[in-house]
Structures are given as structure tokens and as C-alpha cells.
XYZ file of C-alpha atoms in Angstrom:
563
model
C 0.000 0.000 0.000
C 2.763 2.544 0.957
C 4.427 1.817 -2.515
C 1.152 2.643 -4.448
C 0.575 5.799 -2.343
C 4.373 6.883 -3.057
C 3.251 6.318 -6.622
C 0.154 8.242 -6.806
C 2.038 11.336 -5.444
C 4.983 11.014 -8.415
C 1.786 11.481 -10.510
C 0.846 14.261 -12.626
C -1.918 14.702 -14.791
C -0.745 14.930 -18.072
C -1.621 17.551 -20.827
C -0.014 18.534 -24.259
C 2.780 21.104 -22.550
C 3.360 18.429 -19.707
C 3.767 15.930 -22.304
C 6.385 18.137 -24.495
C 8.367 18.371 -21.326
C 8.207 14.629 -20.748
C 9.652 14.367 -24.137
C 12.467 16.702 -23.733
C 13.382 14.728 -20.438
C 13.402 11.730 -22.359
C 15.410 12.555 -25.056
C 18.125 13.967 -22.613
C 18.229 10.632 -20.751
C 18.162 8.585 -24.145
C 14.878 6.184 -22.562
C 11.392 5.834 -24.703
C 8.930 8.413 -23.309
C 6.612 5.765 -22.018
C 9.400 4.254 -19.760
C 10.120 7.351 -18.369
C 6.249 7.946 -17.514
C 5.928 4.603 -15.892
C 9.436 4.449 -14.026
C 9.383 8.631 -12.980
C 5.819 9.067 -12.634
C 4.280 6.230 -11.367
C 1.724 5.673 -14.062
C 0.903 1.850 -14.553
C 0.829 0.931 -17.973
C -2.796 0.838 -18.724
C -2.990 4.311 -17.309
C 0.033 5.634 -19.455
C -1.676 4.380 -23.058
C -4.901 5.719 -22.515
C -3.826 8.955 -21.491
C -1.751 8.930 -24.542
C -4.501 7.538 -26.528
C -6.337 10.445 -25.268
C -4.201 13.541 -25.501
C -3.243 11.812 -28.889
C -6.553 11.053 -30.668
C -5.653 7.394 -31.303
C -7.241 4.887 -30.188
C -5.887 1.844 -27.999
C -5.665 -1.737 -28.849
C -5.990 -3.634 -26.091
C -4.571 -7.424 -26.066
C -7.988 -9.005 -25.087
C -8.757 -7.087 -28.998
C -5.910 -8.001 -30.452
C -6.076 -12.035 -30.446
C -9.237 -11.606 -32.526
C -7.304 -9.762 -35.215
C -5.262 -11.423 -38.397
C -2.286 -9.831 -38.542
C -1.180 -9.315 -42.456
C 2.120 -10.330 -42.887
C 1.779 -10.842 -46.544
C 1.594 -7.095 -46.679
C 4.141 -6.338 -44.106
C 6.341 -8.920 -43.428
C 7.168 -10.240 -39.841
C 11.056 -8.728 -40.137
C 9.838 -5.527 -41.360
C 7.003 -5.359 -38.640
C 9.458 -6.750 -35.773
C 11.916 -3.699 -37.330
C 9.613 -0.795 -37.174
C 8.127 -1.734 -34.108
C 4.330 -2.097 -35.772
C 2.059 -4.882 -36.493
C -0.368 -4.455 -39.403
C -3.509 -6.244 -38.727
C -6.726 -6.692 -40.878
C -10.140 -6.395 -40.058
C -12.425 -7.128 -42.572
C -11.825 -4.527 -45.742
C -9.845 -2.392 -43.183
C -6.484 -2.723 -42.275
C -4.993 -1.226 -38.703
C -1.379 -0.548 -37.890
C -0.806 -0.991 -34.433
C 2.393 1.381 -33.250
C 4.273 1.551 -29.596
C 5.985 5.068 -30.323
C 3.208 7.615 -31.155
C 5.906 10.279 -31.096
C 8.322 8.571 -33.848
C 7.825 10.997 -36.991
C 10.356 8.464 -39.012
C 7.576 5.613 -38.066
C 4.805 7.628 -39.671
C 7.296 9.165 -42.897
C 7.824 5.128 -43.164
C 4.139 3.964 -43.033
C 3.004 6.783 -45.708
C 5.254 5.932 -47.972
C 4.857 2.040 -47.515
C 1.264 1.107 -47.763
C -0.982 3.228 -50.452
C -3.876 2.159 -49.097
C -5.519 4.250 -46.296
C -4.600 3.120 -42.240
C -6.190 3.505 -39.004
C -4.050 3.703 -36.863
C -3.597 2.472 -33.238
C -1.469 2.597 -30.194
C -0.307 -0.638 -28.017
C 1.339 -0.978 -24.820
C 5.309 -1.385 -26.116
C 5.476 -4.542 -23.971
C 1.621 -6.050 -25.441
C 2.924 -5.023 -29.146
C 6.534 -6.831 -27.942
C 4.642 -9.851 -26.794
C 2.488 -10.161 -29.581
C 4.941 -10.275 -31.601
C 7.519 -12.618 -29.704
C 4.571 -15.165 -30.371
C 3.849 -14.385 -33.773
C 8.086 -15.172 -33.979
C 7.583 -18.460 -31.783
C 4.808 -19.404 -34.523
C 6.448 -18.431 -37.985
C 9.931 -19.906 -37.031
C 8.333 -23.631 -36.298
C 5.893 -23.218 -38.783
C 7.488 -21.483 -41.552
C 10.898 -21.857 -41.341
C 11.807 -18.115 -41.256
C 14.715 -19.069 -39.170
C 17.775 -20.858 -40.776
C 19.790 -22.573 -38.873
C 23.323 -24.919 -38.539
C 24.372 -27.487 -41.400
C 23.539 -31.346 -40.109
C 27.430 -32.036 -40.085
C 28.034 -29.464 -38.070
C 26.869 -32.039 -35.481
C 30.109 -34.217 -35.291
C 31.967 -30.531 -34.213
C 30.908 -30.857 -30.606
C 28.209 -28.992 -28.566
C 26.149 -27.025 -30.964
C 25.929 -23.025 -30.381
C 22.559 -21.676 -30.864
C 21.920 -17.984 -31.311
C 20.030 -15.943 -33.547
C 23.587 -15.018 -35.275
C 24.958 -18.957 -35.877
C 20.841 -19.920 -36.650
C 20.692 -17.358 -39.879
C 24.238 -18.890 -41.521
C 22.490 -22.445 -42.458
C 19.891 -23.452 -45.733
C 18.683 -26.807 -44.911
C 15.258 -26.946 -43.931
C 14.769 -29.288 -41.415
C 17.510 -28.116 -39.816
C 15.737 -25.352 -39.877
C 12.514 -26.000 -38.409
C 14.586 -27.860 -35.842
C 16.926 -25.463 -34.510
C 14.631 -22.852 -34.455
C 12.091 -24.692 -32.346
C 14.707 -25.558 -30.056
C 15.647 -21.887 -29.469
C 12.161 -20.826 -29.332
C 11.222 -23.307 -26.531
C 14.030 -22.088 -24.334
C 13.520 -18.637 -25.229
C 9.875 -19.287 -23.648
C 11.137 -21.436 -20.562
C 9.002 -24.353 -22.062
C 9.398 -27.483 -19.975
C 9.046 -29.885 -22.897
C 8.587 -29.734 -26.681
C 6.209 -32.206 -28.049
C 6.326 -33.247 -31.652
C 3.561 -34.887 -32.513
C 3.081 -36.808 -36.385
C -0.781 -36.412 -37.404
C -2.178 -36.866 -40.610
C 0.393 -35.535 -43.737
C 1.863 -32.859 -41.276
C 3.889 -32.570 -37.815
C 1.774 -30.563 -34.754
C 4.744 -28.528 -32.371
C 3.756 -27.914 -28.890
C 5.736 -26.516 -25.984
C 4.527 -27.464 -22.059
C 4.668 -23.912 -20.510
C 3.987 -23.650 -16.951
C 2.539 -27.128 -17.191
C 0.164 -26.933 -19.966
C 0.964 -27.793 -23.124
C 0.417 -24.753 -25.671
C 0.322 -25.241 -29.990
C 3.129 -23.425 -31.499
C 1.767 -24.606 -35.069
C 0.783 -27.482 -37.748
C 3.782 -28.156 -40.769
C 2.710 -29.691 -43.311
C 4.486 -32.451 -45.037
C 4.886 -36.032 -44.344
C 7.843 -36.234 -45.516
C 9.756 -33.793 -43.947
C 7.702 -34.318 -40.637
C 9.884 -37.218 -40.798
C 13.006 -35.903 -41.523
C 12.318 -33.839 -38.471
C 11.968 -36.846 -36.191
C 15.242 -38.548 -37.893
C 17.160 -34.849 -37.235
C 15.928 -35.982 -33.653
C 17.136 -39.342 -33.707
C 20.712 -38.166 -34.839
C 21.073 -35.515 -32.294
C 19.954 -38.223 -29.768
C 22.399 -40.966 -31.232
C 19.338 -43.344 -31.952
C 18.892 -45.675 -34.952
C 17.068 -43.619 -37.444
C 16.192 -47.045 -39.275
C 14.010 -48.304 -36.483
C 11.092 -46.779 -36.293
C 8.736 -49.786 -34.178
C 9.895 -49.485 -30.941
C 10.304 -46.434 -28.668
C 13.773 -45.424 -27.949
C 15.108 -43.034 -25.500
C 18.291 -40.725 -25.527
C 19.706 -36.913 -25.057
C 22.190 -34.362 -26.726
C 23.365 -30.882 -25.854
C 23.292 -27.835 -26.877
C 24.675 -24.341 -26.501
C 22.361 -21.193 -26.202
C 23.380 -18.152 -25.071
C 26.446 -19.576 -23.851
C 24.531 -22.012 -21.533
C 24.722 -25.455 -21.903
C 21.270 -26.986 -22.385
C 20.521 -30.768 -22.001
C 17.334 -32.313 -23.915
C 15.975 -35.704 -22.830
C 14.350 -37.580 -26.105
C 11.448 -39.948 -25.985
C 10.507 -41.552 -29.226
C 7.384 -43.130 -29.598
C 5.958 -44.642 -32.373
C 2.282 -43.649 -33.726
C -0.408 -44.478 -36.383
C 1.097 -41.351 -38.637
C 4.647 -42.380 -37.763
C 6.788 -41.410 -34.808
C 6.173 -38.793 -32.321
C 8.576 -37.046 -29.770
C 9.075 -35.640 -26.875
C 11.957 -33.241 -25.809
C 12.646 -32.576 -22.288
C 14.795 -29.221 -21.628
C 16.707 -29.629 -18.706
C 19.273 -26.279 -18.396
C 21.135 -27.015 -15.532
C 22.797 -23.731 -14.786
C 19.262 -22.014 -14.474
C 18.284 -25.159 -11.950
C 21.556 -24.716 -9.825
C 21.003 -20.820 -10.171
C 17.095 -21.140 -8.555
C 17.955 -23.908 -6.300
C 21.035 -22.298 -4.511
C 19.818 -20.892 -1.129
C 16.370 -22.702 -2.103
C 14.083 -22.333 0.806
C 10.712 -24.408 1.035
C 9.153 -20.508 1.293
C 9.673 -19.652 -2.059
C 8.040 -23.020 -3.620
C 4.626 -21.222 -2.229
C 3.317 -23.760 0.076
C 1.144 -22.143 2.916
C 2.592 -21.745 6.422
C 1.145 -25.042 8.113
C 2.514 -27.731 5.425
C 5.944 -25.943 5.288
C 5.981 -26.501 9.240
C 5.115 -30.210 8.360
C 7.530 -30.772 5.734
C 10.313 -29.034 7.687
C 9.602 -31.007 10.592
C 9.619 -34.599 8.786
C 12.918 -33.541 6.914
C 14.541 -33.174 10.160
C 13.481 -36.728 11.960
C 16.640 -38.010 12.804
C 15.393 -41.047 10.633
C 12.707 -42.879 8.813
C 11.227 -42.197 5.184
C 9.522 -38.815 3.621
C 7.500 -39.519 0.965
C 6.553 -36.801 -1.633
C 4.262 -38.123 -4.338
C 2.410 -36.315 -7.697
C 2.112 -36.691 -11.519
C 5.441 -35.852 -13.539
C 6.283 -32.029 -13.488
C 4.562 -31.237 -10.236
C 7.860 -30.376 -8.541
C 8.423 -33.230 -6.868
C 12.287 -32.790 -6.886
C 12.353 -29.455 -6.230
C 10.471 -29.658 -2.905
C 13.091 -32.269 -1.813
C 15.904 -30.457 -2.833
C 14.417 -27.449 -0.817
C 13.951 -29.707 2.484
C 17.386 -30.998 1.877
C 18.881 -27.950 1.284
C 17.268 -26.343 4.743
C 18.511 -29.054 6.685
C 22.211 -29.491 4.886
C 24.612 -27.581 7.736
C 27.795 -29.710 6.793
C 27.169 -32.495 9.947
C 25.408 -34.643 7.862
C 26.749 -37.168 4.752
C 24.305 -36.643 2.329
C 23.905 -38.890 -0.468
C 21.555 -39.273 -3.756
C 21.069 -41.251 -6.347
C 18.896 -39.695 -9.750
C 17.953 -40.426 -12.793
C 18.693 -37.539 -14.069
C 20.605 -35.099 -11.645
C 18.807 -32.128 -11.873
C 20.138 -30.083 -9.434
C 23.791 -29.559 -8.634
C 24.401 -29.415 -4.707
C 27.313 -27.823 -3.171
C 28.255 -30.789 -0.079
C 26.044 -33.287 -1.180
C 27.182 -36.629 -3.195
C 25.423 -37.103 -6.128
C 24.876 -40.029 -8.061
C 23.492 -40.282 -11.577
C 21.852 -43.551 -12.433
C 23.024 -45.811 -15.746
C 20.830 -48.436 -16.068
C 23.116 -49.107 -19.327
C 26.083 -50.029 -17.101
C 24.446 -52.297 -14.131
C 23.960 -48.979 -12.108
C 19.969 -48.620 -11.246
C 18.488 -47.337 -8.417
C 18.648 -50.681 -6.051
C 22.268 -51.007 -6.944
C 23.378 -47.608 -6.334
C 21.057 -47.669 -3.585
C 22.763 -50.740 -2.074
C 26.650 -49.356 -2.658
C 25.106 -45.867 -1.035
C 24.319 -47.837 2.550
C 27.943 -49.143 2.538
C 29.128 -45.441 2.064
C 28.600 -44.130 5.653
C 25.196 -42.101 4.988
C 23.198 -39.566 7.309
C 20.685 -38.649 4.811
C 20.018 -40.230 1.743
C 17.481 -39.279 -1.416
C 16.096 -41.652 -3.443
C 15.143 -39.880 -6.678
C 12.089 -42.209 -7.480
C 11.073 -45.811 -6.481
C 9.836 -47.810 -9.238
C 10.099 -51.539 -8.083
C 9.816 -53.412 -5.263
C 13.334 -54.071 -4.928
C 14.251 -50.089 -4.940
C 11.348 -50.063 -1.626
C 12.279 -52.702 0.091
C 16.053 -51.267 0.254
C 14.758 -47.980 1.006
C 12.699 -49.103 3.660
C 15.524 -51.471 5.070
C 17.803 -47.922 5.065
C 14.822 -45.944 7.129
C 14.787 -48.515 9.080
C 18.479 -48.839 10.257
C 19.040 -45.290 11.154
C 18.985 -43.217 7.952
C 16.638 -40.592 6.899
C 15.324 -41.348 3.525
C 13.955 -38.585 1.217
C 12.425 -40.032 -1.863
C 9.703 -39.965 -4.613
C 6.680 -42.467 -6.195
C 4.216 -41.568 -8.704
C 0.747 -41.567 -7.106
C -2.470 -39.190 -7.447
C -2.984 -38.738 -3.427
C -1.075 -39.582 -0.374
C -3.419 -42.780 0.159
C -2.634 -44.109 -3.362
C 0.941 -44.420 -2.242
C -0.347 -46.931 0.143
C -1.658 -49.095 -2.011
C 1.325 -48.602 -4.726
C 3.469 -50.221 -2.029
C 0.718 -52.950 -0.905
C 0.765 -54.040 -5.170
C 4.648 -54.197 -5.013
C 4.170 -56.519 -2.778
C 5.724 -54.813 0.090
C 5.351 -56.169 3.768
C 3.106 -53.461 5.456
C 4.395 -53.465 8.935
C 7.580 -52.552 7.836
C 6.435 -49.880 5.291
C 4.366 -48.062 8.548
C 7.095 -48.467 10.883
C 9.591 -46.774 8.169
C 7.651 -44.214 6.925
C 7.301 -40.655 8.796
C 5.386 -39.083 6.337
C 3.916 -38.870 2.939
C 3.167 -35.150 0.808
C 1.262 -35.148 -2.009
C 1.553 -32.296 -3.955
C 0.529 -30.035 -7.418
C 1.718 -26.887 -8.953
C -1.091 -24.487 -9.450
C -0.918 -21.438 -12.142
C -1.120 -18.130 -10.493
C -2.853 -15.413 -11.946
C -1.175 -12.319 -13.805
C -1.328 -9.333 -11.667
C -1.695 -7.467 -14.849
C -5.038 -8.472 -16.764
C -6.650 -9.903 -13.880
C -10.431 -8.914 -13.645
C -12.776 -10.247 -11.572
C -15.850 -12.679 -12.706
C -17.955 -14.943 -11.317
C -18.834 -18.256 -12.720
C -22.593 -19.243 -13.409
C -23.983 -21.264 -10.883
C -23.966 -24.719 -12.641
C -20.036 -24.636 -12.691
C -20.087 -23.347 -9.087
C -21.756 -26.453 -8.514
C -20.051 -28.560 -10.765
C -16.980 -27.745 -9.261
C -18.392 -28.865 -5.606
C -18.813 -25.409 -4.051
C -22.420 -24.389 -2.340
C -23.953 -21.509 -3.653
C -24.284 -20.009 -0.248
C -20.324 -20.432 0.296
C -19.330 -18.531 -3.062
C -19.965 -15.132 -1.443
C -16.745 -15.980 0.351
C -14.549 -17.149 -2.974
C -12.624 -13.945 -4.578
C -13.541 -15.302 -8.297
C -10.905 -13.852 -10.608
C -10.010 -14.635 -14.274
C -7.089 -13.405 -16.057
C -7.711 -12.043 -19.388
C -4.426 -12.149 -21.344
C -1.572 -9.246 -21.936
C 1.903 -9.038 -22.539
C 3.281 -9.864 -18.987
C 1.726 -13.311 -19.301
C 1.819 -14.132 -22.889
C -1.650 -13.795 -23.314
C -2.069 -16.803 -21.312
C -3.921 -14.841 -18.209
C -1.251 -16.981 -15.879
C 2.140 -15.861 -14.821
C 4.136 -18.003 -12.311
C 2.780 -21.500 -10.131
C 2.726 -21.719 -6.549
C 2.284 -25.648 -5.247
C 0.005 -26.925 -2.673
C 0.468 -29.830 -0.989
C -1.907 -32.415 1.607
C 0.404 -34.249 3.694
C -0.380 -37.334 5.703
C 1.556 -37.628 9.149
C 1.775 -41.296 10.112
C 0.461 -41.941 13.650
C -0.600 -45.039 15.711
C -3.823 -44.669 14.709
C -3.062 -44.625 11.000
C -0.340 -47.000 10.759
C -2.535 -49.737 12.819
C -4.946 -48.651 9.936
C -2.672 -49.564 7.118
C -1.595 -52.187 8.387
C -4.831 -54.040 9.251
C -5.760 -53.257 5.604
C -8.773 -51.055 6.488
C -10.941 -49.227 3.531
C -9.065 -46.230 2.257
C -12.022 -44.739 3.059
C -11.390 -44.875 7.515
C -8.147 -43.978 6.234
C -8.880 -40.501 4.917
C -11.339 -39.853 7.621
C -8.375 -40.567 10.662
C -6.080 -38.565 8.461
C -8.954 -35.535 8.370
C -9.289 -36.121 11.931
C -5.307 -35.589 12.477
C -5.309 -32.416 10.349
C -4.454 -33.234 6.910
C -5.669 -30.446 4.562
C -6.378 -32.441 1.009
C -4.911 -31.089 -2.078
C -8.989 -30.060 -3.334
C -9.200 -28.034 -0.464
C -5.704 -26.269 -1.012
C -6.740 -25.360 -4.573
C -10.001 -23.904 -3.222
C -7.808 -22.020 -0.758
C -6.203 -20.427 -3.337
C -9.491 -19.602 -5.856
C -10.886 -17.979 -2.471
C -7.921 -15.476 -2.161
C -8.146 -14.437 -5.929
C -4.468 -16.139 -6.825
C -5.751 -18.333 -9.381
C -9.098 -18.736 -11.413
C -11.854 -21.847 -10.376
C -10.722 -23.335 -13.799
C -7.409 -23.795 -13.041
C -8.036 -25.134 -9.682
C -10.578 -27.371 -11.702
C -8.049 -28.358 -13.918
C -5.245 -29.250 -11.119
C -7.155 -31.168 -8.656
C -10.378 -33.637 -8.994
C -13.679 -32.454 -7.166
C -13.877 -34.056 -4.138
């Protein structure tokens, strides 16, 4: 509150001869005119454009508008557009040109002598028309190959280097298309690039934020398959088989950064599809030094819970969840918190995500002999304190990990499971003997990443009733939910999200519970001891956060099941 007050007193209304001193200010400092409104004066940046809009006579463009208008880059081309700092757009008949610099006489000199026909013109936000046309880039350079990029032999040389400079020196197209969807996904922190074969053409998607967003649709059997042998070679796979999935990973250089990419390849009806997981380590190690479980988002009560499990002196913590909830993360952050240099801490991954400093890491290589029960087995015989399992996937893997909580070591380790009283019956079908999973296990967290909304298009808006039923809320209890949608703009990529915050239910194991488990009672008694104990599910944590206004019913919809 005090920062918006300070802000509201840098203010100052603005007319034409307040405007022409702006402008002189600007030009002395060398900064655009609507920086120096926004950063000086405290105008946001929906304030600033329609007071320019205003004082101006041009209308604004808003990005909630702008999504519903073709832009025409037949007429002006993307380069030329990305150049001047304009997007030309038509509208029917009409065509618009959308500007960030109202005041740039060279801009309008340009534009007259450019297009004969008439314009209407309009003004954008610099960072909307920037966004807008970041995507448009994302789009053209997978779709239509605007971006050249390195020769195939160029492969043999080493690491790769990707940058706009090296990407414009190469011809071949699928090298092409390649490259330039590799840059584009990092260049958008994209989790994972999917490359999927359908009918006669190859769809591109990129997993932002956990949902997976269409770049575009190239057409082209044949070189959709060239794409997924480009792939294959990067990966060092056998480009002749094409029956059975096969898994590898290459590296790249962007920016200087080294970038590792884990391939899946799967075949399909069309062909074979892909999947390219971006792993760049030095922004990992970069977030997860001086990681705290504070900054992951969970609320105050389960990082109390957490940090008190990850400091037993031993037993087993259990964190459980779908791929890409941020499983890892949260144990590197508990780790991390309890790491003072008394303790030998050892892991074992598949891959090592994180780098830590005082912590032995061990990558698995299933290729050599080295899995998880192996490693697992050597780690036990290496003097351990704490050790972290990255996932368990057989019974042998559990039965060694529970052996480990057992003798004195606390165990921090993974399983892929909807809910905390899945895991239980994940380890009752591995065959696992129950009395010595409850006497080994401390605790088990369950947990999701939730999509928060952008501060900067967020309106509010209620849902009709039926999906305020639908979605297991009373009518009489919506009064107390803060709905809020986000609409789209250039801080979020029109996406109306911007940043997750996860949310966790955690189950604490007491005599109750374990006598529970171990008796084989319904899930059901199970759930209902745990609610008795205080464990907060992960439906009602999403509903927490819908009822502050941090992220709209539909994503909490989309996160967690309705209870």
C-alpha cells in the first residue's frame, strides 16, 4: 500500500505542454517516453496508453482485442514489422497498424510511404505489441521456417551453439525448423517440446507452466519425418528403427549455456512422435542455490510439516504427484534447509537435476548395471546420514529404502501416485510387507503446482452457478470465494497466468493410522483418521487459493479432482 501511495504522489496529470516536457526529459536521458512515464511518474501501464490515446486522438488496442485480429504479414512482413516496431492487422476490408511510439515521426514518414492504401491507426502498450509479436516469432519460425539454422554435419563438431547469429548462416530446412524450435522453446522457458506426427503434417507444442500450448501445424509427411530422424541423430538413436520407442539426449549451446534435452521416441499411427525434455542445468543450480521451502509457495502449516519430517533423525519422507509437479524441487528445498555440513548426504537420480554444493550425487546408468537398487545398495555401505532416493519404481528399490529408514537413515524419496493414500496401495501391489512400510515411513506429501494469476489483466468474474456447482462449491459459500479470471496481456503471454505456486496435503503417520494400514482397512477410515489428524487435502488447497483471488476456479478445476 505505501508503494502505491508513493506512486500516486509522483503522478501528474498529463496535458499537451506536460507531455512536451516529458519528451524533452526523455530525449536527454536517451529512454522511450513511455518508460520514463511509468518508471518517474508512477503511471501503470494501462494508465500511461490511454492517457496517450487520449491527448493523442488514437485509439488503444488492447490485447484481449488483439487475439481476434489477423495480422497481415503478406503485406508487411514479420522482419519488417518486428523492425519498425508495428504490427499491421486486418479487419475485414480495413487494415490497422498498431504502433508503440506515437511520437516517432520516421515511423509515420515510413508507413506513408509504404502502404498506399488508407490506415487507421492504433497505439499498443510497447510490452503487449513486444509480446504479440515474440509469439507471432515463436509461430512463424516452427511453422514457416523463417529461421535458418546450422548445417547437419556441423553435429560431429561438438556442442552445438545456438543464437540468432549462428541460426541465420544455415539453408537446410529441417535443420531449420529444428533449430529454431529448439531456441524458441528455451527462449519461452518451455518445460518440454512435443512433436507430434498427425495426418500428412507434424503438430509442435511446448509445455509452458505445465500446460501444453500449440506453437503450429507443418505440413508435409515427408519432412515431418526428416524432423523426427534430425531428432534421432542428435539423440544418437537408430534412425532405421522406427517400431519401438527409444530413449536418448544431446546438448546444446544457447546463449552460452549449456542446455541438455531428454528424447522420448514413440511410435504412432502417422509415424513417430517425440518428446523433448529441456533440462538447463545452470538455471536449476542458479534457482535452487539458497532454495528455501518458502519460495516453492506452500502455505505456512505444510511448510511446518515438511520441515519437521525432513529433520526426523530417521525414517522415510514420501513426496508423491504426476510428472512435473515439482516433486524434486520440494526435496531439494527440504534438503537444502537441513544441509549444515554435519550430515553425509547422499543421492542417487535419474537424471541429476540439481547440482548441490556438499552433497554426493549419483546419476543412475541403467546401461552399465547402475539402477536405483544397486546404487542404492553401494550408497548404505558409504557411511550415509541422509540419503534421497530420486524415485522408487520396483519393489526391490522399496524394500532397500525401507531397510535404510529402518536402520538409522533418513530417507527422502519420490513415487508416482495421485494422493497420499494411493501411495499406500502402490506399495501394498509391489508386494511390500506393510508393517515394515508403517514403521519406516514418517510421512507422505502429495503435492501439485497451481498457475497463479497475472497481476496485470486480472479482472474479476464470477462463474454461473452450474459450474459453481459442478466444481463442488455451495452456492451459499461462493460469497466468500474472490472469483478472478485473467484475461491475457503481454506480462503473461496472453495466457492470463504468470508463475505456479504448489500446494500440498500431507499425511503424518500416527498409531492410529499406521494400525490402519496395516490391518488393511478401507481407504475410506483412512482418509477420515487422516482428516481427523489435520491433513488439509490437495482439493481443499486449490479452493484455498481460488478464495484469495491467486488463481481462477478453472485452473483449480483443472489441477485437482472435485472431491
Amino acid at each position: 500500500m505505501i508503494e502505491l501511495s508513493e506512486q500516486s504522489e509522483k503522478k501528474l496529470p498529463l496535458d499537451m505542454y506536460r507531455l512536451s516536457d516529458v519528451r524533452q526529459e526523455a530525449v536527454k536521458q536517451g529512454v522511450a517516453v513511455i518508460q520514463l512515464l511509468e518508471e518517474s511518474y508512477g503511471y501503470t501501464p494501462h494508465e500511461i496508453i490511454r492517457e496517450l490515446g487520449q491527448l493523442m486522438h488514437i485509439p488503444v488496442l488492447e490485447m484481449k482485442t488483439v487475439h481476434t485480429l489477423k495480422p497481415a504479414f503478406e503485406l508487411l512482413p514479420f522482419s519488417e514489422a518486428a523492425l519498425h516496431e508495428c504490427v499491421l492487422f486486418q479487419k475485414g476490408t480495413d487494415y490497422l497498424l498498431a504502433i508503440s511510439d506515437p511520437f516517432s515521426s520516421k515511423l509515420r514518414a515510413w508507413a506513408e510511404e509504404r502502404f498506399e492504401m488508407g490506415l487507421e491507426w492504433y497505439l499498443m502498450h510497447p510490452a503487449d505489441l513486444s509480446a504479440y509479436l515474440t509469439q507471432q516469432e515463436k509461430t512463424m519460425r516452427a511453422m514457416d521456417n523463417v529461421l535458418p539454422a546450422i548445417g547437419l554435419d556441423d553435429i560431429q563438431s561438438g556442442i552445438e551453439d545456438l543464437s540468432l547469429k549462428t541460426i541465420n548462416e544455415g539453408t537446410s530446412q529441417v535443420v531449420r525448423l529444428v533449430h529454431s524450435t529448439l531456441y524458441d522453446a528455451h527462449k519461452s522457458q518451455a518445460s518440454d517440446i512435443h512433436l507430434e506426427m498427425v495426418a500428412g503434417a507434424l503438430s509442435i507444442k511446448y509445455r509452458i507452466d505445465g500446460v501444453l500450448t500449440s506453437v503450429g501445424v507443418m505440413q508435409g509427411a515427408d519432412l515431418a519425418e526428416q524432423v523426427i530422424s534430425r531428432i534421432k541423430v542428435m539423440s544418437e538413436l537408430d534412425i532405421a528403427e522406427r517400431r519401438v520407442p527409444q530413449d536418448g539426449r544431446f546438448k546444446i549451446s544457447i546463449q552460452g549455456r549449456e542446455i541438455d534435452f531428454r528424447v522420448s521416441i514413440m511410435p504412432s499411427i502417422f509415424g513417430e512422435d517425440a518428446v523433448l525434455r529441456i533440462l538447463d542445468r545452470q538455471a536449476l543450480s542458479d534457482h535452487v542455490e539458497g532454495l528455501t521451502l518458502n519460495q516453492l509457495g506452500f502455505n505456512e502449516t505444510a511448510i511446518a510439516t515438511i520441515r519437521r519430517l525432513s529433520s526426523e533423525p530417521y525414517g522415510m519422507l514420501l513426496v508423491t504427484g504426476p510428472t512435473g509437479s515439482g516433486k524434486t524441487t520440494s526435496l531439494y528445498a527440504a534438503i537444502s534447509e537441513v544441509n549444515k555440513g554435519n550430515d553425509k548426504i547422499i543421492t542417487i537420480e535419474d537424471p541429476i537435476e540439481y547440482q548441490l554444493s556438499g552433497v554426493l550425487q549419483i546419476p543412475v546408468n541403467e546401461k552399465k548395471g547402475l539402477t536405483f537398487a544397486r546404487g542404492l545398495r553401494s550408497i548404505l555401505r558409504h557411511d550415509p546420514d541422509k540419503i534421497m532416493v530420486g524415485e522408487i519404481r520396483d519393489a526391490e528399490t522399496a524394500q532397500i529404502a525401507i531397510q535404510a529408514a529402518l536402520t538409522g537413515h533418513l530417507v527422502f524419496t519420490t513415487v508416482h501416485a495421485n494422493n497420499v493414500f494411493d501411495v499406500i496401495g502402490r506399495f501394498a501391489h509391489m508386494g511390500v510387507d506393510p508393517y515394515s512400510f508403517v514403521s519406516a515411513l514418517n510421512g507422505i506429501a502429495a503435492q501439485r503446482l497451481v498457475r497463479l494469476l497475472c497481476s496485470h489483466c486480472t479482472v474479476e468474474e464470477r462463474p454461473d452457478d452450474q459450474t459453481i456447482i459442478d466444481s463442488g462449491i455451495q452456492i451459499a459459500e461462493a460469497g466468500n470465494f474472490k472469483f478472478r479470471v485473467g484475461k491475457g496481456c503481454g506480462q503473461c503471454r496472453g495466457s492470463g497466468y504468470r508463475g505456479r505456486n504448489a500446494i500440498a496435503e500431507i499425511l503424518i503417520l500416527n498409531d492410529e493410522i499406521r494400525e490402519l494400514i496395516v490391518a488393511q482397512e478401507p481407504i475410506r477410515r483412512i482418509k477420515e483418521a487422516a482428516k481427523n489428524n489435520g491433513t488439509h487435502f490437495l482439493r481443499e488447497g486449490a479452493l484455498d487459493m481460488v478464495k484469495a483471488g491467486l488463481t481462477s476456479l478453472e485452473e483449480a478445476n483443472r489441477v485437482t479432482i472435485v472431491a
